[in-house]
PDB file of C-alpha atoms in Angstrom:
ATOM      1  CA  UNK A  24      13.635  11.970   6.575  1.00  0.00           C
ATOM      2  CA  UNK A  25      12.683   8.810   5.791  1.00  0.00           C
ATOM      3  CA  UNK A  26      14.632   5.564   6.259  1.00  0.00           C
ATOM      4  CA  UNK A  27      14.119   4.441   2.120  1.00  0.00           C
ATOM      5  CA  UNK A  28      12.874   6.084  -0.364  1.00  0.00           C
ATOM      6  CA  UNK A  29       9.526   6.252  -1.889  1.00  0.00           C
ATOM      7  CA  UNK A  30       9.561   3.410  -4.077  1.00  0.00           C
ATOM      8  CA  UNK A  31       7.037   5.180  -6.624  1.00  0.00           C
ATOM      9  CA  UNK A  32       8.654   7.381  -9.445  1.00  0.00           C
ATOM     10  CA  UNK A  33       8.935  10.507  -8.952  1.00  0.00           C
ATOM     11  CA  UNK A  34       7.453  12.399 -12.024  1.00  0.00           C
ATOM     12  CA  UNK A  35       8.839  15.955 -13.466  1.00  0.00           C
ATOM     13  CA  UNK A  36       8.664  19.406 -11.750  1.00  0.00           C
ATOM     14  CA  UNK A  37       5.102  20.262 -13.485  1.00  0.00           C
ATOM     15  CA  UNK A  38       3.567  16.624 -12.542  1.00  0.00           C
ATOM     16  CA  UNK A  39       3.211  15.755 -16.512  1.00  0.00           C
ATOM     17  CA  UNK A  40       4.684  12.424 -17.907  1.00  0.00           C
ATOM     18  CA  UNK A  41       6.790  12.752 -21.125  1.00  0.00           C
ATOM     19  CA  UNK A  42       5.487  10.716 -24.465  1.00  0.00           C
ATOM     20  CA  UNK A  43       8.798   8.356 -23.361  1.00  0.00           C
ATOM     21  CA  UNK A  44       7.523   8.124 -20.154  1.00  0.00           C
ATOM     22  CA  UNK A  45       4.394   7.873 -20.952  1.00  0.00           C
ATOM     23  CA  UNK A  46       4.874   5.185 -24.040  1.00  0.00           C
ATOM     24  CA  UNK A  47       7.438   3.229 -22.225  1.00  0.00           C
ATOM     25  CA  UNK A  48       5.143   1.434 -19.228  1.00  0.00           C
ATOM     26  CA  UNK A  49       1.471  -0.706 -20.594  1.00  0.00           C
ATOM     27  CA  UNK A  50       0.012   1.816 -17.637  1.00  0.00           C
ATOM     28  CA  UNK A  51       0.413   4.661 -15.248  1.00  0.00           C
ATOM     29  CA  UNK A  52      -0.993   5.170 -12.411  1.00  0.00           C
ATOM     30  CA  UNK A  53      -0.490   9.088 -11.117  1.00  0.00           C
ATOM     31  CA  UNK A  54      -1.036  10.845  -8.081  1.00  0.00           C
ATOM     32  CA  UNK A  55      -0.765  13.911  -5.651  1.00  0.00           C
ATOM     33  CA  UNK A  56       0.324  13.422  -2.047  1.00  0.00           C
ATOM     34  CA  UNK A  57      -2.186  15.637   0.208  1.00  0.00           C
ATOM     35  CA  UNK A  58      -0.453  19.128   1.320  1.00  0.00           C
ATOM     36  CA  UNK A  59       0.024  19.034   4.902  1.00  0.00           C
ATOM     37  CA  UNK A  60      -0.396  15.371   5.015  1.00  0.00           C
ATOM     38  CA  UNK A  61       2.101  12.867   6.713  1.00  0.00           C
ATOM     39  CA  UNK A  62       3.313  11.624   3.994  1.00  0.00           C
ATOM     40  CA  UNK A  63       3.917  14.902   1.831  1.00  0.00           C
ATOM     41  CA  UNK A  64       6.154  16.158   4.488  1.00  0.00           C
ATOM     42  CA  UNK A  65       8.505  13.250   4.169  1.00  0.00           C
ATOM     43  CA  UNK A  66       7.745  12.339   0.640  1.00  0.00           C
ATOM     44  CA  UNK A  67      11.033  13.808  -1.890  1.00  0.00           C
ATOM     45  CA  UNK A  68       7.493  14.999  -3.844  1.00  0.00           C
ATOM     46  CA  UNK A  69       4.018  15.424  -3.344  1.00  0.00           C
ATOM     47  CA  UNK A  70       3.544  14.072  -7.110  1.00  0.00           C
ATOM     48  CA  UNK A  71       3.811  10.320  -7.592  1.00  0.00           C
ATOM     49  CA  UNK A  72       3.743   8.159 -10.413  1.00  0.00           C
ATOM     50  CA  UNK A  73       3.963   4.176 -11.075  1.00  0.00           C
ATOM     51  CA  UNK A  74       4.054   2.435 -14.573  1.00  0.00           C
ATOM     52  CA  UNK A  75       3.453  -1.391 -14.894  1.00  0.00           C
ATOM     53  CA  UNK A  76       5.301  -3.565 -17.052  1.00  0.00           C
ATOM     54  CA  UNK A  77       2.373  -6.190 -17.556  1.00  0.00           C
ATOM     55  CA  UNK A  78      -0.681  -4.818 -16.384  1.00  0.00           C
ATOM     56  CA  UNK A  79      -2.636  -2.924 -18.371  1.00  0.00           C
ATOM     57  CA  UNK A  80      -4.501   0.232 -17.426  1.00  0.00           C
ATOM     58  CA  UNK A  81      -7.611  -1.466 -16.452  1.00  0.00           C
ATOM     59  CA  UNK A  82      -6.163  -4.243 -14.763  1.00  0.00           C
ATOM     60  CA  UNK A  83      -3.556  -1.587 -12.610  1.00  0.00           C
ATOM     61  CA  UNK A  84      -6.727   0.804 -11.894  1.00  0.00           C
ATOM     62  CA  UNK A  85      -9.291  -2.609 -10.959  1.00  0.00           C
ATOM     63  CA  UNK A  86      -5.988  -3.307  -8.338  1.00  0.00           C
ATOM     64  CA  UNK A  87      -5.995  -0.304  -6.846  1.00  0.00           C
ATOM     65  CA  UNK A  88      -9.595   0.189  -6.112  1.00  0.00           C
ATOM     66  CA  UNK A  89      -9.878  -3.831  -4.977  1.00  0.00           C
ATOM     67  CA  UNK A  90      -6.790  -2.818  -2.223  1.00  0.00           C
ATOM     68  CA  UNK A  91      -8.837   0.793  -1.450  1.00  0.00           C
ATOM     69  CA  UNK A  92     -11.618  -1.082  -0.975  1.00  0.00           C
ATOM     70  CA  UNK A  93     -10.468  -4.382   1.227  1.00  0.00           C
ATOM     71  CA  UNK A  94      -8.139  -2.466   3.356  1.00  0.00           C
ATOM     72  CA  UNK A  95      -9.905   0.859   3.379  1.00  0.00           C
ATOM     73  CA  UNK A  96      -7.939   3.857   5.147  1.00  0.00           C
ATOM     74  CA  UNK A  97     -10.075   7.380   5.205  1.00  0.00           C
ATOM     75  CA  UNK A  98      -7.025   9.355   4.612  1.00  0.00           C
ATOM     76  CA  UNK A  99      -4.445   6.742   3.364  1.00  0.00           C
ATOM     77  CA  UNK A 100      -2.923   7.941   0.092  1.00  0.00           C
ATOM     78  CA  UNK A 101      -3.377   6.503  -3.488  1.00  0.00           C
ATOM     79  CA  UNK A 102       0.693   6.038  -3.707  1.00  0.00           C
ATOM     80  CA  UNK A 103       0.214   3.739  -0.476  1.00  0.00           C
ATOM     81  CA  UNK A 104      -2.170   1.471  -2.803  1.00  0.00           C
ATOM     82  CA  UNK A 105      -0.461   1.860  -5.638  1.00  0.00           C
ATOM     83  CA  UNK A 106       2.800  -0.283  -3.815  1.00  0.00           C
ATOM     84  CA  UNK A 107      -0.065  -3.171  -3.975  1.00  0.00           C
ATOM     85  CA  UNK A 108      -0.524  -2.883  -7.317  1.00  0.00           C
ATOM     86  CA  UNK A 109       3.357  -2.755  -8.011  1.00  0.00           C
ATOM     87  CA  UNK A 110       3.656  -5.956  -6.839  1.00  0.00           C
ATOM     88  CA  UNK A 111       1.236  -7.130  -8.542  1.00  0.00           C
ATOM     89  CA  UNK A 112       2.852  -6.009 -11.941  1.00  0.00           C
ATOM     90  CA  UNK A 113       5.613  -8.055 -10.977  1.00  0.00           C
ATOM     91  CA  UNK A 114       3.832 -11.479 -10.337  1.00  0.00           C
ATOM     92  CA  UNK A 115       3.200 -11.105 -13.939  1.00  0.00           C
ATOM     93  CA  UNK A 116       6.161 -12.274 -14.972  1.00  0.00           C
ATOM     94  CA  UNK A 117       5.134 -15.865 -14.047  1.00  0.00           C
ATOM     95  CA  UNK A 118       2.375 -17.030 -16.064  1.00  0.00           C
ATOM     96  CA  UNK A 119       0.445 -18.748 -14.155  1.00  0.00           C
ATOM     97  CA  UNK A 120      -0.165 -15.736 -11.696  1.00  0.00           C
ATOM     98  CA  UNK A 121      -0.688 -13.680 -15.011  1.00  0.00           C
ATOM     99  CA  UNK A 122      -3.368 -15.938 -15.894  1.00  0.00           C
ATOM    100  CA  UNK A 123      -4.784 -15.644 -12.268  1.00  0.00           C
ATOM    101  CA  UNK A 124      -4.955 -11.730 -12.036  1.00  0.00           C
ATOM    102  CA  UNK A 125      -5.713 -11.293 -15.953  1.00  0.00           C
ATOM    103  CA  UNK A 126      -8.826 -13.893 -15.363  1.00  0.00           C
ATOM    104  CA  UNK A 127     -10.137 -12.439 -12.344  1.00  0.00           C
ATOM    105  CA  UNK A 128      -9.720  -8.618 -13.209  1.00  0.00           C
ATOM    106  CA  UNK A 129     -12.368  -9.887 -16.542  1.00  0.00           C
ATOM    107  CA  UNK A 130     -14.482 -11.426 -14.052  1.00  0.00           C
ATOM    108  CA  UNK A 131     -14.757  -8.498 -11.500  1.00  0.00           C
ATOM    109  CA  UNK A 132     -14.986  -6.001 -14.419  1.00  0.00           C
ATOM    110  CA  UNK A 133     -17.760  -8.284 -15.462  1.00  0.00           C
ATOM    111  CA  UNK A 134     -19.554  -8.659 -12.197  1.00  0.00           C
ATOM    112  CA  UNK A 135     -19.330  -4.731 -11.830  1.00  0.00           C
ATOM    113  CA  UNK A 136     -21.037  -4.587 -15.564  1.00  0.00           C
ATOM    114  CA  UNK A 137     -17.656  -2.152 -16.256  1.00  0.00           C
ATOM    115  CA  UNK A 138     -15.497  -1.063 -14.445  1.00  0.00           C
ATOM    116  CA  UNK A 139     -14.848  -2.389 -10.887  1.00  0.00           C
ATOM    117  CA  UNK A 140     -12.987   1.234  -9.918  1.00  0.00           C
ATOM    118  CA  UNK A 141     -15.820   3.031 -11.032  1.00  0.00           C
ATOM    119  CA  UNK A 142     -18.515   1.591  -8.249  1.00  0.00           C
ATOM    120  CA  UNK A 143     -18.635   3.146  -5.158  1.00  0.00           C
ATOM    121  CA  UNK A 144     -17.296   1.715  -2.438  1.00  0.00           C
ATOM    122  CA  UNK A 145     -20.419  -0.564  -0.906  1.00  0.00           C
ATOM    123  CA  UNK A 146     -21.014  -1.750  -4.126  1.00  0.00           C
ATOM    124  CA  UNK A 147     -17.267  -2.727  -4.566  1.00  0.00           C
ATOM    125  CA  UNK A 148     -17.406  -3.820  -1.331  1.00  0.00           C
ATOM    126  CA  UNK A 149     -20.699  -6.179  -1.977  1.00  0.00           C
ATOM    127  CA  UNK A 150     -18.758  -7.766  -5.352  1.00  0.00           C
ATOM    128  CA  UNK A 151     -15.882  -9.049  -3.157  1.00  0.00           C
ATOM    129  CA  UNK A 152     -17.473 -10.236  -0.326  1.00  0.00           C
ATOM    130  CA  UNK A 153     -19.239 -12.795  -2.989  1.00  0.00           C
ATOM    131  CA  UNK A 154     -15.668 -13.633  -4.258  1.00  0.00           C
ATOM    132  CA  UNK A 155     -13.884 -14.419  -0.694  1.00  0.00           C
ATOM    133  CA  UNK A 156     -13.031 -18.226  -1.511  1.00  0.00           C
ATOM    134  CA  UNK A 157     -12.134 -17.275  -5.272  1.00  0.00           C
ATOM    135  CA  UNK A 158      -8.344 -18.030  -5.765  1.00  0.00           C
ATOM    136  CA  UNK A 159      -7.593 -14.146  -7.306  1.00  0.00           C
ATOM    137  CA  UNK A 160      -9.271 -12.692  -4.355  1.00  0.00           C
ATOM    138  CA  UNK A 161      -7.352 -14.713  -1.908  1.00  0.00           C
ATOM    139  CA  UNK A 162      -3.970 -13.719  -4.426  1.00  0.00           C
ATOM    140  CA  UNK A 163      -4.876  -9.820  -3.942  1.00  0.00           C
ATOM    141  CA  UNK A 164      -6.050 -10.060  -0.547  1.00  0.00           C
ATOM    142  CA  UNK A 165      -2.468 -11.627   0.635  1.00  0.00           C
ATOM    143  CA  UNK A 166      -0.805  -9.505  -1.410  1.00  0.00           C
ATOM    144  CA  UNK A 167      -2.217  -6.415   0.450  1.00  0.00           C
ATOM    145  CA  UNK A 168      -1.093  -7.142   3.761  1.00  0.00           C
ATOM    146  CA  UNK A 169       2.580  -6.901   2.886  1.00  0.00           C
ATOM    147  CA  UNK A 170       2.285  -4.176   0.237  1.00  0.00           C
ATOM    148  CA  UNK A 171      -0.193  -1.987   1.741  1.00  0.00           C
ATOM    149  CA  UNK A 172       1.293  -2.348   5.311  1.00  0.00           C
ATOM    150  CA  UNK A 173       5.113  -3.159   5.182  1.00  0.00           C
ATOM    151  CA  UNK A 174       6.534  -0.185   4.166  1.00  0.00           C
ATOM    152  CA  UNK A 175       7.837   3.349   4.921  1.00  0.00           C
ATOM    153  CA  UNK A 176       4.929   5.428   3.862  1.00  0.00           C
ATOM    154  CA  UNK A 177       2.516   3.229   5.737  1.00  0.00           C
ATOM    155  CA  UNK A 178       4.760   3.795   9.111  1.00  0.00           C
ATOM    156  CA  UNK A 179       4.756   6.897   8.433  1.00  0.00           C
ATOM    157  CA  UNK A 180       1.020   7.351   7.941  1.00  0.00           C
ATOM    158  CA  UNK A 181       0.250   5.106  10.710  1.00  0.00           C
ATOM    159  CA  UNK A 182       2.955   6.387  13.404  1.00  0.00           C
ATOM    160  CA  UNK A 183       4.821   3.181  13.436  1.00  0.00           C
ATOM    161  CA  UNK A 184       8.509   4.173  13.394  1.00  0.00           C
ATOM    162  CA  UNK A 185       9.627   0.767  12.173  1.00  0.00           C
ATOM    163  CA  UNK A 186      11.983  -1.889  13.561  1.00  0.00           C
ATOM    164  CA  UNK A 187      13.803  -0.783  16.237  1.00  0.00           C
ATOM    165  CA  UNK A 188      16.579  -3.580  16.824  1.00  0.00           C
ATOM    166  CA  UNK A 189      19.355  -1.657  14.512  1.00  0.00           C
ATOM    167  CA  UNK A 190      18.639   1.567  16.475  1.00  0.00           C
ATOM    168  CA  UNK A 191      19.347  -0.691  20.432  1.00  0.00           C
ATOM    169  CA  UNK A 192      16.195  -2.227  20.781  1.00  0.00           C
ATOM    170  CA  UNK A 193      12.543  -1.122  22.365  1.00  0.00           C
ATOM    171  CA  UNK A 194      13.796  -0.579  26.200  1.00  0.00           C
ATOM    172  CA  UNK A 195      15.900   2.454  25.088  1.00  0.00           C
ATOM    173  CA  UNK A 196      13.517   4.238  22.749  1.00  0.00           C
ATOM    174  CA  UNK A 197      10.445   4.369  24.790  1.00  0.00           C
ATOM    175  CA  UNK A 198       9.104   1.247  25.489  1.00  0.00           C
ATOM    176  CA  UNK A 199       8.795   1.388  28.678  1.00  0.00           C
ATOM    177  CA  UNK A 200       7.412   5.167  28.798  1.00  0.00           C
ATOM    178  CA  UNK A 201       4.011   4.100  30.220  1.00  0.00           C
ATOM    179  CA  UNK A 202       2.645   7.811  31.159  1.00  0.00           C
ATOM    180  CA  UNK A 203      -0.873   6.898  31.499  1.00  0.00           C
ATOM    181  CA  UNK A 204      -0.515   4.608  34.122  1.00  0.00           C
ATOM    182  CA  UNK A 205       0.837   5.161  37.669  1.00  0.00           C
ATOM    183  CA  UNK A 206       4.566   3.910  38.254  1.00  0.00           C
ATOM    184  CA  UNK A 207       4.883   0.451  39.287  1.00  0.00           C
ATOM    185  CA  UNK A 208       6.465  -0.781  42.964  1.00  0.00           C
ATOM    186  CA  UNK A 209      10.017  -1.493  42.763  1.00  0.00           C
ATOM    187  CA  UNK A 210       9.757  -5.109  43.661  1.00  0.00           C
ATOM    188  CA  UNK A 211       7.291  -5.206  39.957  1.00  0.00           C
ATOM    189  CA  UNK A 212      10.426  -4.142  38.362  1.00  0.00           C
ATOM    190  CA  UNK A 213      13.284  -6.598  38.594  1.00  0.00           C
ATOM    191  CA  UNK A 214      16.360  -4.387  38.351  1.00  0.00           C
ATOM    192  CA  UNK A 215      18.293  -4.774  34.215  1.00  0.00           C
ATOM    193  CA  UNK A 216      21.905  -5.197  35.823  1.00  0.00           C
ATOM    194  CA  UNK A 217      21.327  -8.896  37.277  1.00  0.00           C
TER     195      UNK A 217
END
């Protein structure tokens, strides 16, 4: 099980959004954790959904592709992404950093000549390379390494079990199981009790 809880909402039994649900966020962003996957084993569903408060459907979808595509995992799932653009949602509250991510979604979109999600990936790829020192690249790329990476379903999908200090520390939960190499001399290993 995992430590916390998905952070994405959990839609109903058949995967649809009700009109309240549906109404109630400016967009949703939907999903299906991969059978047999990682993830859907520890996940409390394989169906995922996120609604924004501030960012629109364009603007959510234009995130997640831009995370997909500067941190791209073969099999890492959408709902993994979809943390990014969470936290972007919520940066929107400030508006100055509204201004920032509402500006440079427009300008991707407009660089793409439509949609930015809709390119395929070199071609997404070739539009933010040309944007590196833009300040809304820089936002979304720093954003990414904490939402993409620092969080339970990324552990999970990368085999990371997490901190370990709350569980006693790396010695006693394998850090020192080194199987591939041949066991050190004694006198390498300073005995623990001094």
């Amino acid at each position: 099980m995992m430590d916390t809880p998905i952070l994405l909402k959990k839609t109903n039994p058949n995967g649809a959004l009700t009109r309240r649900e549906f109404l109630r966020g400016a967009a949703v962003l939907t999903g299906v954790l991969a059978a047999g996957s990682t993830l859907a084993v520890f996940a409390p569903s394989r169906a995922w959904a996120l609604e924004t408060t501030y960012l629109n459907q364009i603007q959510a979808e234009t995130l997640l592709a831009m995370g997909k595509a500067l941190y791209p995992h073969r099999d890492l799932p959408d709902a993994v992404y979809a943390l990014l653009v969470k936290d972007m949602d919520a940066q929107m509250g400030d508006a100055a950093q509204a201004t920032l991510l509402a500006d440079g979604v427009a300008k991707l979109d407009r660089q793409a000549k439509g949609a930015f999600s809709s390119l395929a990936l070199d071609k997404q790829t070739a539009l933010l390379q040309k944007m590196q020192a833009d300040p809304f690249f820089q936002a979304v790329r720093g954003q990414c390494i904490t939402s993409i990476y620092d969080n339970d379903m990324a552990y999970r999908h990368f085999g990371y079990e997490g901190e370990v200090w709350s569980k006693g520390g790396y010695l006693a939960r394998g850090f020192d199981d080194l199987k591939w190499l041949p066991d050190p001399p004694q006198s390498a290993s300073p005995s623990m009790q001094s």
